[in-house]
Structure formats: C-alpha cells, structure tokens
PDB file of C-alpha atoms in Angstrom:
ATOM      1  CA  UNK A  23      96.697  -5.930 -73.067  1.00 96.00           C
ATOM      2  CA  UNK A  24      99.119  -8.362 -70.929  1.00 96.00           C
ATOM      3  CA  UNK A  25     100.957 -10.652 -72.250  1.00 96.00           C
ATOM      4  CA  UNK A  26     100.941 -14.487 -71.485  1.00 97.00           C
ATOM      5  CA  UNK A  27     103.040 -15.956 -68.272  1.00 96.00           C
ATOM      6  CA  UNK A  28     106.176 -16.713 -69.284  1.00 97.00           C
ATOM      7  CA  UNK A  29     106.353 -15.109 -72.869  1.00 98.00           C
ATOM      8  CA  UNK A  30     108.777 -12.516 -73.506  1.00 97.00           C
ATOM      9  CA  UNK A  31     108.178  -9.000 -74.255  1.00 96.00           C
ATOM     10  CA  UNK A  32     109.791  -9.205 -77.870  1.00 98.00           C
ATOM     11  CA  UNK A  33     107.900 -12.420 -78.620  1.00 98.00           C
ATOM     12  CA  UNK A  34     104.482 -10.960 -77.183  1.00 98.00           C
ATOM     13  CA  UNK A  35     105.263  -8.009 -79.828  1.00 98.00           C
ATOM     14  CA  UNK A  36     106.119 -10.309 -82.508  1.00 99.00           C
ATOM     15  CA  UNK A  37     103.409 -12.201 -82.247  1.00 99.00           C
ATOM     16  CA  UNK A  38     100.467  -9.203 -81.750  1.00 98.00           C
ATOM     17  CA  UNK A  39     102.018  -7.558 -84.734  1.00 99.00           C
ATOM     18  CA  UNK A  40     102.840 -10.071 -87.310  1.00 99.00           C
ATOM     19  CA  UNK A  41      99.855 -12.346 -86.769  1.00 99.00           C
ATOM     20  CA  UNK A  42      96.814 -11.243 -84.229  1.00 98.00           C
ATOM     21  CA  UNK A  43      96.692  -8.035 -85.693  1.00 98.00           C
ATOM     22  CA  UNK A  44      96.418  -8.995 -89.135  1.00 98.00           C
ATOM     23  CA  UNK A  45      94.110 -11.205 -88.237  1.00 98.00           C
ATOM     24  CA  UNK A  46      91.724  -8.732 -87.042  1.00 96.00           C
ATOM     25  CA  UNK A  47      92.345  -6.169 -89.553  1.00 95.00           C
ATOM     26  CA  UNK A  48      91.181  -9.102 -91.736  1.00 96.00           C
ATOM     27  CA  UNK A  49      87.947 -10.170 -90.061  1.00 94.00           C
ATOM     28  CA  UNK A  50      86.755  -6.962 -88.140  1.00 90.00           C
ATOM     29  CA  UNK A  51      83.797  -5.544 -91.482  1.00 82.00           C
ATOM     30  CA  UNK A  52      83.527  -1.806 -89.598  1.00 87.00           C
ATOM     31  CA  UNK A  53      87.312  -1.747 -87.993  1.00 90.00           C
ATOM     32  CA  UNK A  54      89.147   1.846 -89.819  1.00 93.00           C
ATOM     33  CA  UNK A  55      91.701   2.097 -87.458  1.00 94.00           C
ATOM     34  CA  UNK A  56      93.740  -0.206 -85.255  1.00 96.00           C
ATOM     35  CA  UNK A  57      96.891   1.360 -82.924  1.00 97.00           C
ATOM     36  CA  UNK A  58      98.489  -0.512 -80.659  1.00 98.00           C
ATOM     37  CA  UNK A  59     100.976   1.578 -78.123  1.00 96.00           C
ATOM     38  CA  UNK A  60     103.374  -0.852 -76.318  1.00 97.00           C
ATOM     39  CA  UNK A  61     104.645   0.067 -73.117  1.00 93.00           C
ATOM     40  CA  UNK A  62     108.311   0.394 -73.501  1.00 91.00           C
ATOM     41  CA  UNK A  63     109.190   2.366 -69.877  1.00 85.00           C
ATOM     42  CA  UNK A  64     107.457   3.569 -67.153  1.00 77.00           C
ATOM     43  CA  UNK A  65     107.991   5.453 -63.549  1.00 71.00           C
ATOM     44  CA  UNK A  66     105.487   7.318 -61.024  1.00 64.00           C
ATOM     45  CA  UNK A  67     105.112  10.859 -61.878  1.00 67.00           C
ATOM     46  CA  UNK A  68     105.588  11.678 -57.756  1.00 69.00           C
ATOM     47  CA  UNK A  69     109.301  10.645 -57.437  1.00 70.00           C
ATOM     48  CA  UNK A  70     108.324   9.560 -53.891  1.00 71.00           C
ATOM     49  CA  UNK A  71     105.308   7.232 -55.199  1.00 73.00           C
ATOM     50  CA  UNK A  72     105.628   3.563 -54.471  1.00 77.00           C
ATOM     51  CA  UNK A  73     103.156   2.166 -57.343  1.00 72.00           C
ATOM     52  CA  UNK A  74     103.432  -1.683 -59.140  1.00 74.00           C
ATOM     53  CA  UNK A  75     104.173  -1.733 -62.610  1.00 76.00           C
ATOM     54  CA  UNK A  76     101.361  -0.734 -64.421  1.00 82.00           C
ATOM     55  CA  UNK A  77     100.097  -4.270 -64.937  1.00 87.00           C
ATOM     56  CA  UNK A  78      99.985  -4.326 -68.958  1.00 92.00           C
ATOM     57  CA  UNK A  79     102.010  -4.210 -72.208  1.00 95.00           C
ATOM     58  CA  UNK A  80     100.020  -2.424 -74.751  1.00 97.00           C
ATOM     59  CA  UNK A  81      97.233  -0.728 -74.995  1.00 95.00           C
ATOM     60  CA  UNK A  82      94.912  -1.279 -77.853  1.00 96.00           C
ATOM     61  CA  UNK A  83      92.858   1.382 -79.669  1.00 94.00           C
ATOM     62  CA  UNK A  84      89.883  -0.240 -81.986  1.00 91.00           C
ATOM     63  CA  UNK A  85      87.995   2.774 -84.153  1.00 90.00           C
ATOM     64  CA  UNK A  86      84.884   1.926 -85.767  1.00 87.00           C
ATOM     65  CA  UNK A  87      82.809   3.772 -88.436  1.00 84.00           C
ATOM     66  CA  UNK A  88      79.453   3.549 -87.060  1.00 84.00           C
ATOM     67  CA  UNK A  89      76.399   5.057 -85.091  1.00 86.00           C
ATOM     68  CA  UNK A  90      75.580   4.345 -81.840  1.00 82.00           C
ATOM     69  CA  UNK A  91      77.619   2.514 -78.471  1.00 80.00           C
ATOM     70  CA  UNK A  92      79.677  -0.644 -78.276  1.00 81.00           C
ATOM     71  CA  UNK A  93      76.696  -1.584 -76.333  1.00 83.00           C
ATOM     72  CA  UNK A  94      74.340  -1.153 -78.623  1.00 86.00           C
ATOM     73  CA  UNK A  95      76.384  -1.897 -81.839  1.00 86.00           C
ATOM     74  CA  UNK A  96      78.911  -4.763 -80.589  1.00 83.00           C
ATOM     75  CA  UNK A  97      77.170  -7.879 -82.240  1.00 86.00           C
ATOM     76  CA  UNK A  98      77.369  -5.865 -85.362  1.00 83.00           C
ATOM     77  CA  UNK A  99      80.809  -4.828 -84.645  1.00 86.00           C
ATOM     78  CA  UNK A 100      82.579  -8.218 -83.511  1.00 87.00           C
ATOM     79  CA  UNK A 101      80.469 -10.703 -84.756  1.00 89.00           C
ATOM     80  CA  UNK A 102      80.128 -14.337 -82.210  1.00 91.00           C
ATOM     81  CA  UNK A 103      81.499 -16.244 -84.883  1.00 93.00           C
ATOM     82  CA  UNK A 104      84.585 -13.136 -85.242  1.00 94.00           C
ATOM     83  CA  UNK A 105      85.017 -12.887 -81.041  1.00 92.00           C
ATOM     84  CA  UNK A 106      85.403 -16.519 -81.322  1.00 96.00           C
ATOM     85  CA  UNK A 107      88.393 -16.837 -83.616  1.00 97.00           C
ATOM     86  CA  UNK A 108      89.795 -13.476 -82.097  1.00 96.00           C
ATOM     87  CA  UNK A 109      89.482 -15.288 -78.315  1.00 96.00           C
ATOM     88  CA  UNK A 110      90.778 -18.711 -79.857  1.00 98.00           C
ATOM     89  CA  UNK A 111      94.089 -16.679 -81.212  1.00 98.00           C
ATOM     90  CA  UNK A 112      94.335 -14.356 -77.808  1.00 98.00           C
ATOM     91  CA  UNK A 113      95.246 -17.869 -75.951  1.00 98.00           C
ATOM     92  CA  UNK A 114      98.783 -17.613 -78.205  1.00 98.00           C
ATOM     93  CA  UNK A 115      99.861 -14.428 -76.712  1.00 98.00           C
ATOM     94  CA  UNK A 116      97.473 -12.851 -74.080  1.00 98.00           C
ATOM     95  CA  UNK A 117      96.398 -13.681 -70.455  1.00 96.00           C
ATOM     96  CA  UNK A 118      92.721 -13.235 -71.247  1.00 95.00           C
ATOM     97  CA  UNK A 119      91.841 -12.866 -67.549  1.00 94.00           C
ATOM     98  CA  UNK A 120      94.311  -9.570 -67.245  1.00 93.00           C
ATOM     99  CA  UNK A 121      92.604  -8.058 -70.094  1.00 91.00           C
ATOM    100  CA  UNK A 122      89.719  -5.159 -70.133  1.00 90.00           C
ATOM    101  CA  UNK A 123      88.162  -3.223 -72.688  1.00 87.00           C
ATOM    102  CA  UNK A 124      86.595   0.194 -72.012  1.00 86.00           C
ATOM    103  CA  UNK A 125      84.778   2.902 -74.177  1.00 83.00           C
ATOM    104  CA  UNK A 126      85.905   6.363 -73.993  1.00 83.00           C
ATOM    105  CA  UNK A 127      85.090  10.113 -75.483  1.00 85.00           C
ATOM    106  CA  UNK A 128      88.445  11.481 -77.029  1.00 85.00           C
ATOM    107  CA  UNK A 129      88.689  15.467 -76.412  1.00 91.00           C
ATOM    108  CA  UNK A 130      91.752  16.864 -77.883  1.00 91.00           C
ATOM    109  CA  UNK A 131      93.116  20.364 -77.863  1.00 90.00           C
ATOM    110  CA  UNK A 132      93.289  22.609 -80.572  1.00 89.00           C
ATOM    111  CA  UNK A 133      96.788  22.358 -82.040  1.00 87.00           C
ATOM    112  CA  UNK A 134      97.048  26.238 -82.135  1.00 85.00           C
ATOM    113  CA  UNK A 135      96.245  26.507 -77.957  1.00 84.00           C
ATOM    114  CA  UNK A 136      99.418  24.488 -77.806  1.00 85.00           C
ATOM    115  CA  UNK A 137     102.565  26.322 -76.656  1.00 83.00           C
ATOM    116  CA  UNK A 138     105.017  23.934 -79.186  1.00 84.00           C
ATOM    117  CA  UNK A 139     102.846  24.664 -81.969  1.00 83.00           C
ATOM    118  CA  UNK A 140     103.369  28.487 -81.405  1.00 77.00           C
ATOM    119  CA  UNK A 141     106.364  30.289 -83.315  1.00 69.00           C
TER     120      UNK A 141
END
C-alpha cells in the first residue's frame, strides 16, 4: 500500500491502524487474519545496485477461510456494498492509483530444515 501525497509516514500508520483496519476487521464476514508489515528501511541487496525506493509503505496480507480463488469467491468475500465503504475510507490515507492486490501460494520451510532452529 502507498500512502497519500503529502501525508506523513507516522500519520499514514496512525491512520491504517487505528481506523481503516478496524474498519475492515469489522465489515470483512470471511476475513481470519489481517497483517500489515510497514516498510521501516530498505537498501539493494547488490551494494552496487542503483534501484528507486521500493514504491510502497506496507504491505497488506488479507486471509480468508474459504474454498475456491479470489476470482471466483471475491463478491462473496468483499461484498460491492463492503468495497465501497473500504474505497470511500482508502481516499483518507492511500493513493488508490499506486495500489495492487495480487494472489499468491505461501510455501514455507519446515522449521526443523532450518539451520537456527538446530541445537
């Protein structure tokens, strides 16, 4: 997520945390977890690299306990009448036009293939 032009970091936080979030948690019916990871420092892993900042402040993690895709299950998942009060609060804090959602497939390692989890 990026914030709005001209809003501060602290007051983009403030703002996602203590109202837009709560606001989801309140309207989302299938939503069972919600993590938002803000983007407190960041640098190219090549030293040499010459990159932009990464063009966002937080990424946004919605979990929902269902079957199927966001494509086949997102009218059941954010309702019109939902997306609608979600978008109308986004315009506080967001630059809408920044913004994109994708779907994923989480694999994660098996904490005992992990070298810090060996004694």
């Amino acid at each position: 997520m990026k914030r709005k032009e001209g809003m501060s970091f602290e007051a983009f936080r403030d703002y996602y945390e203590n109202n837009h979030a709560p606001l989801a948690a309140s309207l989302c019916p299938h939503l069972v977890k919600y993590t938002r990871t803000y983007i407190t420092g960041w640098q190219p892993l090549a030293r040499s690299a010459q990159l932009p900042e990464p063009g966002f402040d937080c990424i946004t993690e919605c979990w929902y306990d269902v079957e199927g895709t966001w494509d086949e299950r997102k009218m059941d998942l954010l309702p019109a009448e939902v997306f609608k009060q979600l978008a109308a609060d986004e315009e506080n804090f967001l630059d809408r036009r920044a913004n994109r959602m994708v779907s994923t497939e989480l694999e994660t390692s098996e904490s005992d293939t992990l070298l810090g989890n060996r004694g």
